[in-house]
Every structure is written in C-alpha cells, then in structure tokens.
Amino acid sequence: MMEKQQYITLLSKSLGDRLTVHDAVAPNEVHMSLREQSLSTLPETCSLLIKSFKAQFTTLVGNDERSLNGSFSLYYVFSVPADDIFLILQVPVDPRHMEVPSISQNLASANWFEREVKDWFGIIAFPNIYKLAAHPDWPEDQHPMWKDFDPQAVVPRVKGTFEFKEVEGEGVFEIPVGPVHAGIIEPGHFRFSVAGEPIINLDVQLFYTHKGTEKIAEGLSPHRAVFLAERVSGDSSFGHALAFCHSMERLSGCDIPQRAIVIRTMLLELERLYNHIGDIGAILLDVGFSVGAATAFELKERFMQLNETLTGSRLLRGLAALGGVRRDPEATSLQRQALREMIVQGKRAFEDLVNLVMASSSVLDRLETTGTLSHTDAYRLGITGIAGRASGIDRDFRRDHPHGAYPHLRFRVVTHKEGDVFARMNVRIGEVRESLAMLEQLQHQHLGEQTLTSVVTIPPLRHALGYVEGWRGEIVHWVMTDNAGQLYRWKITDPSFHNWRALKVAVRNNIVPDFPVINKSFNLSYSGNDR
Amino acid sequence: MLRILKRALTAGVVTDSYPAITAEPPDGFRGKPVIDFARCTACDRCVAACPTDAITVETTSDHHAIDTVEKTLTLNYGDCIFCGECEAACPEAVHLSKEFQLATISKADLRTQARYTVDKDGVFALAEIVSQAPSQDDRLEEIGATVREKVRQLFGRSLHIREVDAGSCNGCEVEITALNNPIYDIERFGVHFVASPRHADMLLVTGPVTRNMEIALKQTYEATPDPKLVVAVGACAIGGGIFGKSYATWGGVDTVIPVDAFIPGCPPRPEALLHGILVAIDRYPHRSSLNTGSSHKEGAKGTT
C-alpha cells in the first residue's frame, strides 16, 4: 500500500524530466502536467503509468482553457485500484497545432475517448482520426465544446453518409436496424453483416440522443447542475447526481453529515436493485420465459413503489444535493416499515424467481455460451461494471475506491469467468443478494438528524473527480470551476461509454435472433453514452 | 415445469384495479405544484429557485399609474420537473400536491397565471388570476374503464402505440415499460405497444427532440398511417424540459410534428401516462376529421 505522498515523490523522481507533479485538494488525486516539449512521450508515459502502478484508464477530458492560459488541455485519468489513487495527467495542446499522439495503439480502451475529443474539440489523437460522436451531417469545422461556440447556435446540416465496415463475400448481407427500434428502448443504429444467421460484424452508430448536456452546463451554478445530472441517464438518476455531488464536494473539501452518507449509499443500492431485477426480467423475456419475466417485472415494480414511498420519486430523483441529501427517506414510521418489509419480502420473492429460472433447462440453454466476451477482450477494451465482472474483471469502485458508507459495510464483489449472457445474469443475481444484505446493514443507522450541510463554498478554477459505482459500473464525473465558482467544464463518463464496444465483440459469431438477449444482458445506456 | 405451474397457480392476481388502489401516491410524493396566490408576495424566490424556468415572472409598468408596476407570475406545468425547489424556497405560498394527472390537449392549459400590482412602497396586491390549469380531480373516476370503452368504440377494441424516443434520458422509457408489467398491465384496456409505426394509431414521443433524432422522428410520423395521434410524454417532449433548446436539441416534439396531447412529468408515473393516453383518445374524432385530405399524401410519402 502506497500513500499519495509516496506517489508524488516517486513520480517526480522518475518522470520529472518530462512532467511536473502537483498535490490536489481531493485526498486521492495526484495531478501531473506533461511538459510541452515532451508531447511525443505521451503514449509511452501512459503505458508506463499503467504498467508500473497496475493502473486502469478511466476517462479522457478535453478542455478549452484558451481564455485562462492560451491553450487547450487534455486530462488523462487513470485509476489505481490497489492504492485507491487517481493519476490525472494534464497535456497542454497548442491551438495552432491541434494534434497529440494517440495512446490507443497500446491502450485500446482509450479509442472512443480520443475520437470524441476530436469531434467536440477538433483535437486529433493521431492516427486515430475516425468520427464517433458527430453525425455525418454535422460540419467538420464546428466544435461545440469550444468556449466561443454559442450553445444556442443553429448549425446547418451538411451532406454526408454514415460509414460502416463493409464485409464482402458470397451470401453476406447487411441488416440495418434503428434508430427507432422495435421495443420501448432508446435510439441507436445497428448495422449487422451476416452470412445466413451468424453475425460476422456489428457496427454501432450512437449519439442519436446527444443533448449537449456538457455544453449547456457551462456557467451553470453547481446547485442547479445537480438536477441536470439526474437526467443524464434516467435509470441511473441517483448514481449520476451523486457522482456529480461528490466531485463538487471533493473540490471544495467539505464534510458530509454521517446520516447523509448512509442515505446516499442506501439509495445507490436501491437503484441497483430495481435495475438489476428489471434486467433479469428482460433477459428472461427475450428468451421467451414469460412466467419468469412477469415475476421479475412485478418485483421490480414493487421496488420502484418502495422508491416512491421513501423518496417521493420512483426514479429516486430530487434527493441528491450538494452537501448531503434533501430529505430523509426513513423519516416516518411508515417509510421505515415499508423498507423493512420490502427487504424481507423482496429477498423471498427474489429467491423464488432464481429457483424458477435455475430449474428451467431450456432457459439456461439459451443463456449459456451466448454472447461470450472473453476475459482478454474485456481487459483490452477496459470493460467495467457488471459486464466486466462477468468476464472475470475483478473491479468495483465500491471496494477499490471506497466512497459513501461502503468502507463500513460487509459485501462481496461478485465475479464470474464465463463472460456469457448467463454470467452477466449471475453477476446481477449475486449483486441483488449483496444489495439486500447491505440495505439490512444500513437501515436504522440513525447517525444524527442532519442530512444536509448548510453551505458548500466552491473555490474558483479548481478541478476534481467525483465517482460512484453505479449499477452498470463506474460513473466518473470531472468538473472544473470558473472564476465565479460556477461550472467551467463538466465531463460525464457513463460506464456505457466504455462498454458499448464490448457488445460489438460479444455478438460476433452469434445468430441474429440472439442479439436482443445479448444486448439486454449488457443493457447499456444510450443517453448516458451520448449525453 | 412443476415449479412454473406452481408459480402460475400461486401468484394470484397482482394487477392493480386502477384507479382504486394506486391513484393515491404515497406521502412525500411530489406532484403538481400549487401556488396560493392569496399568500404570494410576488417576491420571485420561487422563480429564482426553479431549475427549468417553469415559473417565470414578467414585470411591466402600468401606463396609468406611473408609481406602480405590474408583475405577471406564470407557472407552466409542462416545464416542471417536480423537484420541489419552489416549495423549499417559499413554503408559505407554494406546496407540491399529490395531483399527477396533468395531461391536456393544449399547451395553454398547462399554465397557471396571476397578475399583481406593486406600488413604489413595495406594497403589492393580487390583481387577478389570469388562468388556472384545469384540475383533473373530477376526471379521475374509472379512467381505466373509460380507456377500454373509448378504445372499443373508436379503434375496434385495440389502440396500437408506437413509442419513439426522440432523445430522452430514458426515464420516461422506464415508466412506459412499466405499463406493460403485471401491476399495470395496460393490455387489459386494449392498448398494445407495437414494433412498427405502420401498425400504430398513436405515437408516444419522449425527449426534447435532438438534432440527430429529428429526421427519424419525422420519418416515423410519416410512416404512421392516418388518422393518427401524437402524444408528447414528459417535460422534455413538451418544451425541452431541463435541456431546453440548444445546438443539439429542438426543445419539444411540437417543433417538429403536430402534437395532440401533452403529459407533464419528469417522468410521468404510469397512471399519469394512462390518463394522458385517454386525454389523447378524447381528441381522436377531432383529429381524424382534421387529417382527411393531406392524409393520403403523407401516408404515401412514408411508404416510399
């Protein structure tokens, strides 16, 4: 176990010739700046950090700092799970030469991040020059994340067509699907290349739900941004809102009341519960097991009703706040009773459901060996959360970067090796059990009445990370304040942004009719990805 | 197999008899904000607190009396995300009621408005309540049964809905999906969600309409045979919600296609959705007569 100070000393000593190391307010962040003349060492430096500290690439943030220091900046964020440390490498980008060397040659997980930065900032990570976020009818010379781009601008459409990987050969066909899908789900376009039933290749075009969230947040007061954070991805309303609150709180170094920490953790687990149970139901529905699906959906609804009883919102909205939570979900005896009863009844109903599924060999037949994501691919692509844990990636921010009340809770990180649909369902089953056990530990932890600290003072021109382990995986927010303590830049990383590429790999050589269940087993967020 | 049979036999009926059981939300539920205009002091605290500008104030000088100004306070339920910030800012005059069935066929009906006069000493008086969003309490009775009856009369026992996500956060989708669960079981009212717009009588549209979904939404609308209904679901679909209008979003479904009914909420609860669908069906005869004429042309374009 290495402390933050040791990191600072070690990094200054070994890499001092190419970068400078600074301390940060946040207790587990080490900030570094790459010297301009050492730009060519960027890929090597990133690989070195990864190898020496067993670090993982977490996110890449672009930032237009021309009004502050005359240049753009890229922030490469790495997590070191062993020591609960985040390494943040800042790289200055000269506006006259908008290019940096790509790190995704050695670090495939950074690929999409670099392409997004290219579309929104015009900074090319050479030679990774492909479009990702901007649709073909978006003009190449318009970069919405530049500070001088008017958020209200009406940008004319230009001519352009989507480019998909073309697979040629006898009997190879393309199946276009979306953006409006058959089910009640979010929009995205899938392009399958198939030879008969087996899928040879899948290309995915996303960003249909791009709402300019990060852009419209510029200049927004952090208090208001909490409401926007709740609407980044509807099924992770609380997760995103809390990650954002964490970032502002870490930036200002404020203390949160004990009771609020308990409530926040409780709500994160309640969010995990209704989503996991719903996903299990959806997987069962997609293999035609209606009895199981109906049972799961009924249970999910009960948990959503519990959410409403506890918080006034079925999606746990309106509770997150800077400095704590707005209300105590266990304020009345009715609420305490509802929670207590649901933990008991929910556990019983859930075990009934699991028994029902496990006894049905025809269901298991459809789930096992379907949509396999190997450990190697999952590791290479930096797959996080449940999808990663189902492929043997033993990674969970609740344990690796402890936040909330997790350091005081007994729980197990559920992992499976197989990487198929069944494994992803089993991870969810294991986590539902863990969540219920955690709620048991958390209920009646009345550590004082206070749920909100009165004022959070927000210092200007600082940046910090905020993160939680949402139900899908790690939700990471990066914020920087402006001179007035409002938002200067807010980068939202939903786990889906890491994991969409896993879907492309997992469906290969599966048959088209299995695609829905494979897709459901990942259940990635479009809105969280597109923002 | 035996387990499945046992489960099926022992489950019983879990479906709620709407509206008798679930129409009453739990304590602490945040529904329609109600401003008590008699207690309001036109101090604008609620205006400052609202994150979506659902509450706005307009100040105009009175031509007759130079010393007084007029303030018009507007609360738009279409933009409301039911966060409760207005109540927290002004517990004296604002409270969030439990009312959640707020759907209307016109955006104007979503507004509550009052006019005040304020003189130079800061003394204010309520001049008039300009408009008040209609209260839906009297319409709450037996909505489910009414839906079934209307659907039977108008659509020959089945209303087919195509859901279109035009850039929502997925919150509305979570609630629309819930309509299919065994608790709400919308199919018992003759309402089905279908896979293709060509099979649909109604489009249920969510999201502020992103730039990238505009064309797809228009094409979906054109592919839906006439006569058809469009329902905008949630604050984003009504007026852009918290995302508003920007380079990436158009700020509401009616900026792109005609809308027949609006269902406020962020997101609306499943019962609010059901109520909104009914409000839209009420409009159906009106719409079908409106559409004759242009309908064939639109339909033909959609199929090419």
PDB file of C-alpha atoms in Angstrom, chain A residues 120 133 135 137-139 144-145 149-158 179-187 207-213 215-216 224 227-228 230-235 274 289 291 294-295 297-298 300-302 304-305 308-309 311-315 317-319 326-327 334-335 355-356 359-360 472 527, chain B residues 1 3-4 7-8 11 14 16 22 25-30 47-53 81 83-85 87 162-178 180-184 193-197 208 210-217 220 242-250 266-267 269-270:
ATOM      1  CA  TRP A 120     -16.145  18.054 -29.942  1.00  0.00           C
ATOM      2  CA  ALA A 133     -19.885  11.423 -31.747  1.00  0.00           C
ATOM      3  CA  HIS A 135     -23.072  12.573 -37.120  1.00  0.00           C
ATOM      4  CA  ASP A 137     -24.422  15.862 -41.294  1.00  0.00           C
ATOM      5  CA  TRP A 138     -22.517  17.823 -38.636  1.00  0.00           C
ATOM      6  CA  PRO A 139     -19.953  20.225 -40.210  1.00  0.00           C
ATOM      7  CA  PRO A 144     -19.383  22.705 -29.762  1.00  0.00           C
ATOM      8  CA  MET A 145     -17.090  22.412 -26.761  1.00  0.00           C
ATOM      9  CA  PHE A 149     -19.251  28.198 -29.725  1.00  0.00           C
ATOM     10  CA  ASP A 150     -22.714  29.539 -28.929  1.00  0.00           C
ATOM     11  CA  PRO A 151     -24.769  26.806 -27.230  1.00  0.00           C
ATOM     12  CA  GLN A 152     -27.885  28.189 -28.947  1.00  0.00           C
ATOM     13  CA  ALA A 153     -26.315  28.124 -32.399  1.00  0.00           C
ATOM     14  CA  VAL A 154     -28.354  26.638 -35.207  1.00  0.00           C
ATOM     15  CA  VAL A 155     -25.845  24.608 -37.152  1.00  0.00           C
ATOM     16  CA  PRO A 156     -26.858  23.785 -40.736  1.00  0.00           C
ATOM     17  CA  ARG A 157     -26.776  20.174 -41.848  1.00  0.00           C
ATOM     18  CA  VAL A 158     -24.125  19.216 -44.374  1.00  0.00           C
ATOM     19  CA  PRO A 179     -32.503   4.304 -34.777  1.00  0.00           C
ATOM     20  CA  VAL A 180     -36.188   3.684 -33.952  1.00  0.00           C
ATOM     21  CA  HIS A 181     -36.227   0.173 -32.521  1.00  0.00           C
ATOM     22  CA  ALA A 182     -38.981  -2.391 -32.182  1.00  0.00           C
ATOM     23  CA  GLY A 183     -39.086  -2.258 -28.393  1.00  0.00           C
ATOM     24  CA  ILE A 184     -39.520   0.580 -25.932  1.00  0.00           C
ATOM     25  CA  ILE A 185     -35.835   1.445 -25.839  1.00  0.00           C
ATOM     26  CA  GLU A 186     -33.529   4.277 -26.689  1.00  0.00           C
ATOM     27  CA  PRO A 187     -32.425   5.130 -30.229  1.00  0.00           C
ATOM     28  CA  PHE A 207     -25.177   9.747 -30.312  1.00  0.00           C
ATOM     29  CA  TYR A 208     -28.781   9.995 -31.515  1.00  0.00           C
ATOM     30  CA  THR A 209     -29.674  11.199 -28.016  1.00  0.00           C
ATOM     31  CA  HIS A 210     -26.872  13.764 -27.807  1.00  0.00           C
ATOM     32  CA  LYS A 211     -28.394  16.683 -25.907  1.00  0.00           C
ATOM     33  CA  GLY A 212     -25.350  18.881 -25.447  1.00  0.00           C
ATOM     34  CA  THR A 213     -25.555  18.296 -21.703  1.00  0.00           C
ATOM     35  CA  LYS A 215     -22.178  22.323 -23.164  1.00  0.00           C
ATOM     36  CA  ILE A 216     -25.368  23.723 -21.649  1.00  0.00           C
ATOM     37  CA  ARG A 224     -28.678  23.626 -10.439  1.00  0.00           C
ATOM     38  CA  PHE A 227     -30.870  18.428 -11.486  1.00  0.00           C
ATOM     39  CA  LEU A 228     -29.225  18.130 -14.865  1.00  0.00           C
ATOM     40  CA  GLU A 230     -30.153  13.449 -12.500  1.00  0.00           C
ATOM     41  CA  ARG A 231     -31.194  13.490 -16.140  1.00  0.00           C
ATOM     42  CA  VAL A 232     -28.009  12.219 -17.748  1.00  0.00           C
ATOM     43  CA  SER A 233     -29.312   8.675 -17.742  1.00  0.00           C
ATOM     44  CA  GLY A 234     -32.800   8.093 -16.347  1.00  0.00           C
ATOM     45  CA  ASP A 235     -32.175   4.667 -14.842  1.00  0.00           C
ATOM     46  CA  TYR A 274     -34.690  -2.178  -9.300  1.00  0.00           C
ATOM     47  CA  PHE A 289     -39.678 -17.289 -20.476  1.00  0.00           C
ATOM     48  CA  VAL A 291     -43.527 -16.587 -16.223  1.00  0.00           C
ATOM     49  CA  ALA A 294     -43.595 -11.413 -15.265  1.00  0.00           C
ATOM     50  CA  THR A 295     -42.328 -12.405 -11.817  1.00  0.00           C
ATOM     51  CA  PHE A 297     -41.196  -7.215 -13.542  1.00  0.00           C
ATOM     52  CA  GLU A 298     -43.647  -7.466 -10.683  1.00  0.00           C
ATOM     53  CA  LYS A 300     -39.095  -4.519  -9.990  1.00  0.00           C
ATOM     54  CA  GLU A 301     -42.351  -2.549  -9.766  1.00  0.00           C
ATOM     55  CA  ARG A 302     -42.541  -3.241  -6.019  1.00  0.00           C
ATOM     56  CA  MET A 304     -39.976   1.241  -7.676  1.00  0.00           C
ATOM     57  CA  GLN A 305     -43.027   1.758  -5.497  1.00  0.00           C
ATOM     58  CA  GLU A 308     -41.597   6.418  -4.288  1.00  0.00           C
ATOM     59  CA  THR A 309     -42.617   5.768  -0.709  1.00  0.00           C
ATOM     60  CA  THR A 311     -38.204   9.471  -1.679  1.00  0.00           C
ATOM     61  CA  GLY A 312     -41.340  10.703  -3.465  1.00  0.00           C
ATOM     62  CA  SER A 313     -39.875   9.652  -6.807  1.00  0.00           C
ATOM     63  CA  ARG A 314     -39.919   6.248  -8.468  1.00  0.00           C
ATOM     64  CA  LEU A 315     -36.545   7.016 -10.054  1.00  0.00           C
ATOM     65  CA  ARG A 317     -34.953  11.932  -8.219  1.00  0.00           C
ATOM     66  CA  GLY A 318     -34.927  15.108  -6.182  1.00  0.00           C
ATOM     67  CA  LEU A 319     -32.905  13.750  -3.269  1.00  0.00           C
ATOM     68  CA  ARG A 326     -32.647  16.860   0.624  1.00  0.00           C
ATOM     69  CA  ARG A 327     -34.844  14.523   2.653  1.00  0.00           C
ATOM     70  CA  LEU A 334     -44.464   4.208   7.565  1.00  0.00           C
ATOM     71  CA  GLN A 335     -41.314   4.586   5.479  1.00  0.00           C
ATOM     72  CA  ASN A 355     -35.153 -21.021  -8.273  1.00  0.00           C
ATOM     73  CA  LEU A 356     -37.676 -20.764 -11.057  1.00  0.00           C
ATOM     74  CA  ALA A 359     -34.837 -25.147 -12.723  1.00  0.00           C
ATOM     75  CA  SER A 360     -35.656 -24.355 -16.333  1.00  0.00           C
ATOM     76  CA  ARG A 472     -23.940  -0.520 -14.557  1.00  0.00           C
ATOM     77  CA  SER A 527     -28.390   8.691 -23.169  1.00  0.00           C
TER      78      SER A 527
ATOM     79  CA  MET B   1     -42.190 -27.391 -15.253  1.00  0.00           C
ATOM     80  CA  ARG B   3     -42.293 -25.105 -10.423  1.00  0.00           C
ATOM     81  CA  ILE B   4     -43.573 -22.938 -13.262  1.00  0.00           C
ATOM     82  CA  ARG B   7     -45.726 -20.219  -9.571  1.00  0.00           C
ATOM     83  CA  ALA B   8     -48.504 -19.546 -12.075  1.00  0.00           C
ATOM     84  CA  ALA B  11     -49.297 -15.955  -7.954  1.00  0.00           C
ATOM     85  CA  VAL B  14     -51.308  -8.946  -8.822  1.00  0.00           C
ATOM     86  CA  ASP B  16     -53.978  -3.249  -9.595  1.00  0.00           C
ATOM     87  CA  THR B  22     -52.571   3.194  -6.922  1.00  0.00           C
ATOM     88  CA  PRO B  25     -49.473   8.345  -4.343  1.00  0.00           C
ATOM     89  CA  PRO B  26     -47.635   7.942  -1.030  1.00  0.00           C
ATOM     90  CA  ASP B  27     -46.949  10.782   1.378  1.00  0.00           C
ATOM     91  CA  GLY B  28     -43.976  12.794   0.263  1.00  0.00           C
ATOM     92  CA  PHE B  29     -44.817  12.307  -3.419  1.00  0.00           C
ATOM     93  CA  ARG B  30     -44.101  15.447  -5.394  1.00  0.00           C
ATOM     94  CA  VAL B  47     -38.707  31.957  -9.846  1.00  0.00           C
ATOM     95  CA  ALA B  48     -35.048  32.021  -8.834  1.00  0.00           C
ATOM     96  CA  ALA B  49     -35.220  28.529  -7.381  1.00  0.00           C
ATOM     97  CA  CYS B  50     -36.769  26.789 -10.398  1.00  0.00           C
ATOM     98  CA  PRO B  51     -34.125  24.861 -12.359  1.00  0.00           C
ATOM     99  CA  THR B  52     -36.167  24.656 -15.569  1.00  0.00           C
ATOM    100  CA  ASP B  53     -37.716  28.138 -15.605  1.00  0.00           C
ATOM    101  CA  ILE B  81     -39.673  18.601 -13.251  1.00  0.00           C
ATOM    102  CA  CYS B  83     -38.180  18.768  -7.874  1.00  0.00           C
ATOM    103  CA  GLY B  84     -39.836  20.768  -5.096  1.00  0.00           C
ATOM    104  CA  GLU B  85     -37.321  23.619  -5.108  1.00  0.00           C
ATOM    105  CA  GLU B  87     -41.746  24.726  -2.225  1.00  0.00           C
ATOM    106  CA  ARG B 162     -45.519   3.066 -31.214  1.00  0.00           C
ATOM    107  CA  GLU B 163     -43.136   4.552 -28.692  1.00  0.00           C
ATOM    108  CA  VAL B 164     -40.469   6.883 -30.086  1.00  0.00           C
ATOM    109  CA  ASP B 165     -37.546   8.059 -28.011  1.00  0.00           C
ATOM    110  CA  ALA B 166     -36.501  11.354 -29.570  1.00  0.00           C
ATOM    111  CA  GLY B 167     -33.570  11.829 -27.246  1.00  0.00           C
ATOM    112  CA  SER B 168     -34.923  11.304 -23.757  1.00  0.00           C
ATOM    113  CA  CYS B 169     -32.773  10.397 -20.753  1.00  0.00           C
ATOM    114  CA  ASN B 170     -34.555   7.020 -20.632  1.00  0.00           C
ATOM    115  CA  GLY B 171     -36.515   7.995 -17.530  1.00  0.00           C
ATOM    116  CA  CYS B 172     -39.787   8.156 -19.476  1.00  0.00           C
ATOM    117  CA  GLU B 173     -38.987   4.818 -21.107  1.00  0.00           C
ATOM    118  CA  VAL B 174     -38.597   3.215 -17.684  1.00  0.00           C
ATOM    119  CA  GLU B 175     -42.144   4.329 -16.836  1.00  0.00           C
ATOM    120  CA  ILE B 176     -43.643   3.464 -20.225  1.00  0.00           C
ATOM    121  CA  THR B 177     -42.124  -0.016 -19.945  1.00  0.00           C
ATOM    122  CA  ALA B 178     -43.709  -0.284 -16.508  1.00  0.00           C
ATOM    123  CA  ASN B 180     -46.554  -3.495 -19.503  1.00  0.00           C
ATOM    124  CA  ASN B 181     -45.721  -5.047 -16.141  1.00  0.00           C
ATOM    125  CA  PRO B 182     -48.289  -7.223 -14.374  1.00  0.00           C
ATOM    126  CA  ILE B 183     -49.208  -4.451 -11.928  1.00  0.00           C
ATOM    127  CA  TYR B 184     -50.464  -2.004 -14.566  1.00  0.00           C
ATOM    128  CA  PHE B 193     -47.271  -1.383 -27.899  1.00  0.00           C
ATOM    129  CA  VAL B 194     -46.265  -2.342 -31.420  1.00  0.00           C
ATOM    130  CA  ALA B 195     -42.921  -2.738 -33.134  1.00  0.00           C
ATOM    131  CA  SER B 196     -43.591  -0.653 -36.224  1.00  0.00           C
ATOM    132  CA  PRO B 197     -45.086   2.779 -36.821  1.00  0.00           C
ATOM    133  CA  PRO B 208     -36.597  17.148 -26.352  1.00  0.00           C
ATOM    134  CA  THR B 210     -32.378  16.042 -30.588  1.00  0.00           C
ATOM    135  CA  ARG B 211     -30.895  17.289 -33.810  1.00  0.00           C
ATOM    136  CA  ASN B 212     -29.884  13.711 -34.508  1.00  0.00           C
ATOM    137  CA  MET B 213     -33.387  12.305 -33.991  1.00  0.00           C
ATOM    138  CA  GLU B 214     -35.330  14.963 -35.879  1.00  0.00           C
ATOM    139  CA  ILE B 215     -35.266  13.207 -39.242  1.00  0.00           C
ATOM    140  CA  ALA B 216     -36.017   9.795 -37.737  1.00  0.00           C
ATOM    141  CA  LEU B 217     -38.968  11.250 -35.826  1.00  0.00           C
ATOM    142  CA  THR B 220     -41.670   7.699 -38.164  1.00  0.00           C
ATOM    143  CA  ILE B 242     -34.222  20.876 -18.443  1.00  0.00           C
ATOM    144  CA  PHE B 243     -32.372  20.612 -21.773  1.00  0.00           C
ATOM    145  CA  GLY B 244     -34.341  23.403 -23.409  1.00  0.00           C
ATOM    146  CA  LYS B 245     -33.365  24.452 -26.891  1.00  0.00           C
ATOM    147  CA  SER B 246     -29.744  24.288 -27.992  1.00  0.00           C
ATOM    148  CA  TYR B 247     -27.461  23.343 -30.869  1.00  0.00           C
ATOM    149  CA  ALA B 248     -28.287  19.725 -30.067  1.00  0.00           C
ATOM    150  CA  THR B 249     -31.970  19.847 -29.116  1.00  0.00           C
ATOM    151  CA  TRP B 250     -35.039  21.400 -30.710  1.00  0.00           C
ATOM    152  CA  CYS B 266     -40.303  14.041 -15.176  1.00  0.00           C
ATOM    153  CA  PRO B 267     -41.065  11.284 -15.815  1.00  0.00           C
ATOM    154  CA  ARG B 269     -45.914   7.952 -13.352  1.00  0.00           C
ATOM    155  CA  PRO B 270     -47.514   5.013 -15.162  1.00  0.00           C
TER     156      PRO B 270
END
